[in-house]
Tab-separated table of C-alpha atoms in Angstrom:
chain	number	residue	atom	x	y	z
R	1	ALA	CA	-2.845	-13.569	-1.556
R	2	LEU	CA	-6.341	-14.154	-2.715
R	3	SER	CA	-8.064	-11.540	-4.860
R	4	PRO	CA	-11.645	-10.801	-5.623
R	5	PRO	CA	-12.831	-12.708	-8.624
R	6	GLY	CA	-11.953	-11.370	-12.042
R	7	ARG	CA	-8.586	-9.804	-11.303
R	8	ALA	CA	-4.952	-10.944	-11.556
R	9	ARG	CA	-2.989	-11.899	-8.443
R	10	VAL	CA	-0.129	-9.729	-9.594
R	11	VAL	CA	0.686	-6.763	-11.976
R	12	GLY	CA	3.989	-6.092	-13.474
R	13	PHE	CA	5.883	-2.952	-14.488
R	14	PRO	CA	9.408	-2.339	-15.977
R	15	TRP	CA	12.338	-0.331	-14.869
R	16	GLY	CA	11.384	3.302	-14.548
R	17	ALA	CA	12.381	6.648	-13.194
R	18	PHE	CA	10.164	9.438	-11.626
R	19	VAL	CA	10.566	12.755	-9.865
R	20	TRP	CA	10.088	12.662	-6.064
R	21	GLY	CA	9.330	15.656	-3.883
R	22	ALA	CA	7.668	18.908	-4.330
R	23	ASN	CA	10.519	21.584	-3.559
R	24	LEU	CA	8.618	22.566	-0.422
R	25	GLY	CA	10.521	22.639	2.945
R	26	ASP	CA	12.454	19.368	3.486
R	27	ARG	CA	11.131	17.824	0.274
R	28	PRO	CA	13.468	18.645	-2.510
R	29	GLN	CA	12.713	17.210	-5.919
R	30	HIS	CA	14.976	14.509	-7.079
R	31	ALA	CA	15.068	11.847	-9.582
R	32	VAL	CA	14.561	8.191	-8.463
R	33	GLY	CA	15.106	5.012	-10.405
R	34	VAL	CA	13.135	1.817	-9.807
R	35	ALA	CA	13.858	-1.670	-10.982
R	36	GLY	CA	11.137	-3.751	-12.686
R	37	LEU	CA	8.982	-5.856	-10.289
R	38	ARG	CA	5.806	-7.518	-9.706
R	39	PHE	CA	3.080	-5.884	-7.490
R	40	ALA	CA	-0.124	-7.156	-5.933
R	41	PRO	CA	-3.040	-5.298	-7.261
R	42	PHE	CA	-5.065	-5.229	-4.154
R	43	GLU	CA	-4.618	-4.674	-0.535
R	44	VAL	CA	-4.441	-7.991	1.486
R	45	THR	CA	-7.878	-9.149	2.408
R	46	ASN	CA	-9.111	-10.501	5.696
R	47	GLN	CA	-9.779	-13.874	3.964
R	48	ALA	CA	-6.175	-13.970	2.709
R	49	TYR	CA	-4.707	-13.064	6.081
R	50	GLN	CA	-7.007	-15.826	7.762
R	51	HIS	CA	-5.599	-18.491	5.368
R	52	TYR	CA	-2.209	-17.300	6.282
R	53	LEU	CA	-3.132	-17.543	10.112
R	54	GLN	CA	-4.562	-21.134	9.658
R	55	ALA	CA	-1.555	-22.251	7.905
R	56	HIS	CA	1.042	-20.558	10.023
R	57	ASP	CA	2.112	-20.014	13.789
R	58	ALA	CA	1.565	-16.341	13.565
R	59	ASP	CA	0.001	-13.693	15.910
R	60	ALA	CA	-3.190	-12.383	14.916
R	61	PRO	CA	-3.945	-8.428	14.858
R	62	PRO	CA	-5.954	-6.905	17.544
R	63	GLY	CA	-9.542	-7.747	17.384
R	64	TRP	CA	-9.185	-11.177	15.838
R	65	ASP	CA	-10.271	-14.265	17.805
R	66	GLY	CA	-7.643	-16.675	16.709
R	67	ALA	CA	-7.970	-17.034	12.852
R	68	ALA	CA	-11.338	-15.341	12.894
R	69	PHE	CA	-11.425	-11.751	11.792
R	70	PRO	CA	-13.444	-9.271	13.715
R	71	PRO	CA	-17.094	-9.293	13.819
R	72	GLY	CA	-18.685	-6.854	11.362
R	73	GLN	CA	-15.889	-7.151	8.971
R	74	THR	CA	-15.978	-8.997	5.628
R	75	ALA	CA	-13.863	-11.408	3.783
R	76	PHE	CA	-12.763	-9.063	1.154
R	77	GLN	CA	-12.228	-5.993	3.302
R	78	PRO	CA	-8.504	-5.182	3.911
R	79	VAL	CA	-6.867	-6.645	6.781
R	80	VAL	CA	-6.139	-3.721	9.384
R	81	ASN	CA	-4.051	-3.152	12.569
R	82	VAL	CA	-1.256	-5.455	11.615
R	83	THR	CA	2.301	-4.476	12.685
R	84	TRP	CA	5.212	-3.783	10.131
R	85	ALA	CA	6.642	-7.025	11.466
R	86	GLN	CA	3.280	-8.932	10.826
R	87	ALA	CA	3.175	-7.336	7.228
R	88	ALA	CA	6.653	-8.430	6.566
R	89	ALA	CA	6.052	-11.995	7.677
R	90	TYR	CA	2.901	-12.273	5.765
R	91	CYS	CA	4.711	-11.410	2.625
R	92	ALA	CA	7.600	-13.625	3.189
R	93	ALA	CA	5.278	-16.529	3.786
R	94	GLN	CA	4.019	-16.029	0.170
R	95	GLY	CA	7.499	-15.677	-1.065
R	96	LYS	CA	7.240	-12.076	-1.493
R	97	ARG	CA	8.088	-8.778	0.299
R	98	LEU	CA	6.986	-5.425	1.042
R	99	PRO	CA	7.638	-2.901	-1.481
R	100	THR	CA	10.217	-0.113	-0.825
R	101	GLU	CA	8.929	3.337	-0.349
R	102	ALA	CA	10.289	4.109	-3.972
R	103	GLU	CA	8.552	1.173	-5.422
R	104	TRP	CA	5.183	2.062	-3.689
R	105	GLU	CA	5.504	5.639	-4.975
R	106	TYR	CA	6.267	4.578	-8.684
R	107	ALA	CA	3.453	1.961	-8.500
R	108	CYS	CA	1.069	4.799	-7.436
R	109	ARG	CA	2.308	7.700	-9.595
R	110	GLY	CA	3.711	5.998	-12.647
R	111	PRO	CA	6.317	7.459	-15.061
R	112	GLU	CA	4.091	10.523	-15.389
R	113	ASN	CA	4.464	11.649	-11.833
R	114	ARG	CA	0.735	11.741	-11.246
R	115	SER	CA	-0.658	13.636	-8.179
R	116	TRP	CA	-3.011	10.663	-7.691
R	117	PRO	CA	-2.976	7.200	-9.095
R	118	TRP	CA	-5.733	8.174	-11.566
R	119	GLY	CA	-4.257	11.539	-12.712
R	120	ASP	CA	-3.665	15.161	-11.503
R	121	GLU	CA	-7.157	16.170	-10.383
R	122	ALA	CA	-8.717	15.097	-7.153
R	123	ASP	CA	-11.886	12.892	-7.356
R	124	PRO	CA	-13.594	11.788	-4.398
R	125	ALA	CA	-15.574	9.143	-6.565
R	126	LEU	CA	-12.229	7.313	-7.248
R	127	ALA	CA	-10.984	6.558	-3.653
R	128	ASN	CA	-12.478	5.780	-0.298
R	129	THR	CA	-11.200	8.882	1.668
R	130	LEU	CA	-12.790	11.022	4.372
R	131	GLU	CA	-14.829	13.015	1.631
R	132	ASN	CA	-16.956	9.794	1.026
R	133	ALA	CA	-18.112	9.564	4.731
R	134	CYS	CA	-17.925	5.800	4.623
R	135	GLY	CA	-16.442	5.653	8.105
R	136	GLN	CA	-14.863	2.238	7.222
R	137	ALA	CA	-12.637	0.333	4.908
R	138	GLN	CA	-14.448	-0.808	1.883
R	139	THR	CA	-14.093	-4.137	-0.102
R	140	VAL	CA	-10.749	-4.017	-1.913
R	141	GLY	CA	-10.929	-2.840	-5.498
R	142	SER	CA	-14.346	-1.112	-4.858
R	143	TYR	CA	-12.993	2.088	-6.648
R	144	SER	CA	-11.386	0.167	-9.723
R	145	PRO	CA	-10.543	0.383	-12.318
R	146	GLY	CA	-11.179	4.217	-12.418
R	147	GLY	CA	-9.099	4.840	-9.163
R	148	ASP	CA	-6.389	2.509	-10.147
R	149	SER	CA	-2.869	3.547	-11.060
R	150	VAL	CA	-1.577	3.364	-14.563
R	151	PHE	CA	-0.143	-0.067	-13.565
R	152	GLY	CA	-3.510	-1.454	-12.505
R	153	VAL	CA	-2.848	-1.367	-8.750
R	154	ALA	CA	-5.927	-0.496	-6.509
R	155	ASP	CA	-6.715	1.604	-3.485
R	156	LEU	CA	-3.285	3.526	-3.378
R	157	GLY	CA	-5.248	6.756	-2.904
R	158	GLY	CA	-7.579	5.553	-0.330
R	159	ASN	CA	-9.335	2.926	1.870
R	160	VAL	CA	-6.298	1.929	4.112
R	161	SER	CA	-2.729	2.762	4.162
R	162	GLU	CA	0.153	0.260	3.462
R	163	TRP	CA	3.381	-0.582	5.243
R	164	VAL	CA	6.430	-0.366	2.925
R	165	ALA	CA	9.815	-1.946	3.555
R	166	SER	CA	11.717	1.310	4.115
R	167	LYS	CA	12.519	2.860	7.263
R	168	ALA	CA	10.944	6.283	7.931
R	169	ALA	CA	13.800	8.766	6.839
R	170	PRO	CA	13.980	12.239	5.632
R	171	TYR	CA	14.228	13.194	1.802
R	172	PRO	CA	16.100	12.830	-0.437
R	173	TYR	CA	15.464	9.184	-1.007
R	174	VAL	CA	18.997	7.555	-1.262
R	175	ASP	CA	20.232	4.171	-0.772
R	176	ASP	CA	21.485	4.750	2.741
R	177	GLY	CA	20.361	1.497	4.407
R	178	ARG	CA	16.711	2.570	4.860
R	179	ASN	CA	15.603	-0.392	2.750
R	180	ASN	CA	17.083	-3.039	5.037
R	181	PRO	CA	14.435	-5.681	5.507
R	182	ILE	CA	15.791	-6.922	8.822
R	183	ASP	CA	13.538	-5.669	11.724
R	184	ASP	CA	15.793	-3.690	13.972
R	185	GLY	CA	12.964	-1.767	15.720
R	186	SER	CA	13.362	1.196	13.488
R	187	PRO	CA	10.191	3.012	12.696
R	188	ARG	CA	8.952	2.094	9.105
R	189	ALA	CA	7.150	4.343	6.463
R	190	VAL	CA	3.373	4.042	5.637
R	191	ARG	CA	2.104	5.263	2.474
R	192	GLY	CA	-1.399	5.807	0.743
R	193	GLY	CA	-4.600	7.319	1.390
R	194	THR	CA	-7.035	6.108	4.132
R	195	PHE	CA	-10.868	6.391	4.778
R	196	LEU	CA	-9.854	8.408	7.911
R	197	GLY	CA	-8.018	11.050	5.850
R	198	GLU	CA	-8.784	13.763	3.381
R	199	GLN	CA	-7.810	12.967	-0.186
R	200	TRP	CA	-5.003	15.647	-0.542
R	201	GLN	CA	-3.352	13.850	2.476
R	202	GLY	CA	-2.943	10.574	0.378
């Protein structure tokens, strides 16, 4: 994927473990391990998705005119309205894949189990959420580096939400087939904050 100037295309982090859940209702706390991997530091931009559409026989998201992104949007805003299958196909075309729900969570919270990517205190200045009243997605990385996770991944706490590989399934998080990448029609999980939601919801 293309990145705004001055930032790496991928960031890496080693094997790690974190505590998932909050011991509230159906969310018991439990330890989850994650293998080392490389992670794209930005949400996929309109420009990157445009280049993908120009190079592949793929369906465009709603609002696009062929490979032209919707009027009023910019090249470095994140692409929106893609289905899970479209997101997975885009990643595969780059020789990559969507992260599992646990991988996304670890990339966001880090080994310190942060409440938000940047720390344990809410801060509207560090993510594009409803509190900012922007009313739309912003250029990817607009809240970097202050709003980045400990691993240098941007916009996990706001802007637009991200698809993950995992099926939407209840806690606890276990290897029960929920990460099967084959599209069998099962609902998939979405993670992260959005400009349409309040920060606590991210």
